[in-house]
Coordinates of N, CA and C in Angstrom, one line a residue:
X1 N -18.8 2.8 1.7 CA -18.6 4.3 1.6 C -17.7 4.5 0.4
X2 N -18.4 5.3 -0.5 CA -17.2 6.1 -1.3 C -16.7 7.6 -1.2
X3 N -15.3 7.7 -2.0 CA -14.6 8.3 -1.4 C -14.3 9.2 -2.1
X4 N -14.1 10.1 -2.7 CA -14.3 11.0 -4.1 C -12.3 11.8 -4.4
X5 N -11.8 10.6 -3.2 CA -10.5 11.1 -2.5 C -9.5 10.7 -4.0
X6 N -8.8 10.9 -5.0 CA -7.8 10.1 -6.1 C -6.9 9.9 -5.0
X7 N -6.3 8.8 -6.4 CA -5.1 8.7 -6.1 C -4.0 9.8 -5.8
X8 N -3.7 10.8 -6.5 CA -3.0 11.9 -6.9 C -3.3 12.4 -5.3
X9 N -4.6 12.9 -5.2 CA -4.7 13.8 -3.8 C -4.4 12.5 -2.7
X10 N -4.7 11.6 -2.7 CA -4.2 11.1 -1.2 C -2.7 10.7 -1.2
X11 N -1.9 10.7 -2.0 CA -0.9 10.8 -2.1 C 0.0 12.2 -1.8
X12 N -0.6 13.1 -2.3 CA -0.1 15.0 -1.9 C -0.5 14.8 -0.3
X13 N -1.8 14.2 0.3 CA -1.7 14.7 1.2 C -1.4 13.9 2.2
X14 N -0.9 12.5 1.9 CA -0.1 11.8 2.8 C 1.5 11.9 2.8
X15 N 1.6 12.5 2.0 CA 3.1 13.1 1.7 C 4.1 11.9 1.1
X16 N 3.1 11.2 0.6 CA 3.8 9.7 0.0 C 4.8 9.8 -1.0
X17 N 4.7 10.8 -1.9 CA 5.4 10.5 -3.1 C 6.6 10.5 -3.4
X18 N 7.7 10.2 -2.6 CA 8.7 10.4 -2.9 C 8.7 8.3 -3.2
X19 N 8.0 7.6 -2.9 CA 8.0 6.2 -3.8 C 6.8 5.5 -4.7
X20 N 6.8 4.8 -5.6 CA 6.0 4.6 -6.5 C 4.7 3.7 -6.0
X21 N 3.6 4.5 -6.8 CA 2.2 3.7 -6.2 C 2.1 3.3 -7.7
X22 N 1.5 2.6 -7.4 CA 0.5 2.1 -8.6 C -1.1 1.8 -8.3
X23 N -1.6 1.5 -9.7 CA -3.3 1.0 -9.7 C -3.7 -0.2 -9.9
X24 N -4.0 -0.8 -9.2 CA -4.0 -2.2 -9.5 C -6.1 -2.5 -10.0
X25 N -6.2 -1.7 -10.4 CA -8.1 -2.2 -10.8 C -8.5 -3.6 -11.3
X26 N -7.5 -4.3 -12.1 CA -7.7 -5.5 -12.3 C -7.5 -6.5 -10.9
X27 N -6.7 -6.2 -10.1 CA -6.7 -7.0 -8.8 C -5.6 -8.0 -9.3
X28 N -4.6 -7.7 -10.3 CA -3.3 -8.7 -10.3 C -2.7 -8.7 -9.6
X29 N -2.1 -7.5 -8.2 CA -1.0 -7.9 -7.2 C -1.7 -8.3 -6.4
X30 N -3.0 -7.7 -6.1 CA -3.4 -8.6 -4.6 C -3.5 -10.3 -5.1
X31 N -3.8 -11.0 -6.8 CA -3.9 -12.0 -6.6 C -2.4 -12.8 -7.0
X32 N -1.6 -12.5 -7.2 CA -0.3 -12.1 -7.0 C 0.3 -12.8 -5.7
X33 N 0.0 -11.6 -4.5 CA 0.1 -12.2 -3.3 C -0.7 -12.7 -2.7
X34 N -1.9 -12.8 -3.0 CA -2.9 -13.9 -2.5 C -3.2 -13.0 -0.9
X35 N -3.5 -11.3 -1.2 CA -4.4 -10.6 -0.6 C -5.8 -10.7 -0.5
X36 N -6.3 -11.2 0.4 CA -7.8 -11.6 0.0 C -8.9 -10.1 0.7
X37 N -7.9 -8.9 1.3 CA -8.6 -8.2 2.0 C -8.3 -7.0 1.8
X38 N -9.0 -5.8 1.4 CA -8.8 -4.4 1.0 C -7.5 -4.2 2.3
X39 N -7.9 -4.3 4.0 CA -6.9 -3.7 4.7 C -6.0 -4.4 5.1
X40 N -5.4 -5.5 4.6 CA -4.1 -6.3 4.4 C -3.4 -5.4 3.4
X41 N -2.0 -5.1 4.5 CA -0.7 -4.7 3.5 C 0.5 -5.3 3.2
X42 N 0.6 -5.1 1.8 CA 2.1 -6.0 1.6 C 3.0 -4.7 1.1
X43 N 3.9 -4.4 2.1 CA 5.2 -3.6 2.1 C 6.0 -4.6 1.4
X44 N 7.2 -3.9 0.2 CA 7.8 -5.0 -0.5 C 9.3 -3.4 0.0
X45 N 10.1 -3.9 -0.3 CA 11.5 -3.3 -0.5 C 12.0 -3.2 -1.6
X46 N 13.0 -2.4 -1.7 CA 13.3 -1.9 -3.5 C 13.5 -3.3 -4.2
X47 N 14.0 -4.2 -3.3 CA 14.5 -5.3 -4.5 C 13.3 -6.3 -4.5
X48 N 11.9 -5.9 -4.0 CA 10.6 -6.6 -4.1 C 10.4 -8.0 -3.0
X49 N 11.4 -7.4 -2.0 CA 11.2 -8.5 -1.0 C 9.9 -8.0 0.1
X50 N 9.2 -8.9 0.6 CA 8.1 -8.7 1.4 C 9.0 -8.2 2.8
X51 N 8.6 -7.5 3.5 CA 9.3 -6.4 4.5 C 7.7 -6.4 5.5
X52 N 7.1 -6.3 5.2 CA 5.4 -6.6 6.0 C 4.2 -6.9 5.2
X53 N 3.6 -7.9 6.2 CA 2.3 -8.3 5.2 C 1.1 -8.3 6.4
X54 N 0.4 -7.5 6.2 CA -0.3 -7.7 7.6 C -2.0 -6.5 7.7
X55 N -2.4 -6.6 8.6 CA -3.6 -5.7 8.8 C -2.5 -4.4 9.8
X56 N -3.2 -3.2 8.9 CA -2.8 -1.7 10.0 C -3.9 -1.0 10.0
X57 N -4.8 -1.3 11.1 CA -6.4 -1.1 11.3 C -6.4 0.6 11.0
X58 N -7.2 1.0 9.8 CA -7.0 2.5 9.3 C -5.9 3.2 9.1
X59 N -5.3 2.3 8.5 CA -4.0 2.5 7.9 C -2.6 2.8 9.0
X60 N -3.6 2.8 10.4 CA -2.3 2.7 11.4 C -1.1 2.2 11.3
X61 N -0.2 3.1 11.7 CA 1.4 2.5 11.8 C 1.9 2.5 10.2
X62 N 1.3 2.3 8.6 CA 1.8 2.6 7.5 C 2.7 3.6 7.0
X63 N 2.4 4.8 7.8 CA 3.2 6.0 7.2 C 5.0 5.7 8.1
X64 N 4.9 5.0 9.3 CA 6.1 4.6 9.9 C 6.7 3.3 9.3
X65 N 6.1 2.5 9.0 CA 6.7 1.4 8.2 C 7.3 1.8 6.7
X66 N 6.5 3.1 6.2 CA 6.7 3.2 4.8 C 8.3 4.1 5.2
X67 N 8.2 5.1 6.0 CA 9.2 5.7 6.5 C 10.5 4.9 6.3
X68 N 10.3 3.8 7.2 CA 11.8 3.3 7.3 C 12.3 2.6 6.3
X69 N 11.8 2.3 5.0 CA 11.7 1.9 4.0 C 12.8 3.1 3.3
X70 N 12.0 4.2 3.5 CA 12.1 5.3 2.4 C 13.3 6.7 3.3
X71 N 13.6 6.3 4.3 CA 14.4 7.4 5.2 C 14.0 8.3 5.7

């Protein structure tokens, strides 16, 4: 399925932006961390330490882990 959703708008409407996304289209961070799966997440902390690496089946539980990250 595609999604016609940007970056920009899923960000406004996940109320994300108060921390930095990036585009990874070449696929350097996922191979980086050796993500082999679109819904594997790697939560890193300001100083780039891994904090969670894991499946959140439809993004469940992300907006609470991003939370305590971010206050």
């Amino acid at each position: 399925m595609t999604s016609s959703l940007t970056t920009k708008d899923f960000v406004s409407q996940a109320g994300t932006g108060p921390f930095p996304h990036l585009s990874d289209e070449a696929g350097e961070v996922w191979k980086r961390f050796a993500v082999t799966e679109q819904s594997r997440y790697v939560i890193l902390d300001k100083d780039g330490t891994t904090v969670y690496e894991g499946v959140l089946p439809g993004g469940e539980g992300l907006a609470e882990k991003v939370a305590g990250l971010t206050g």
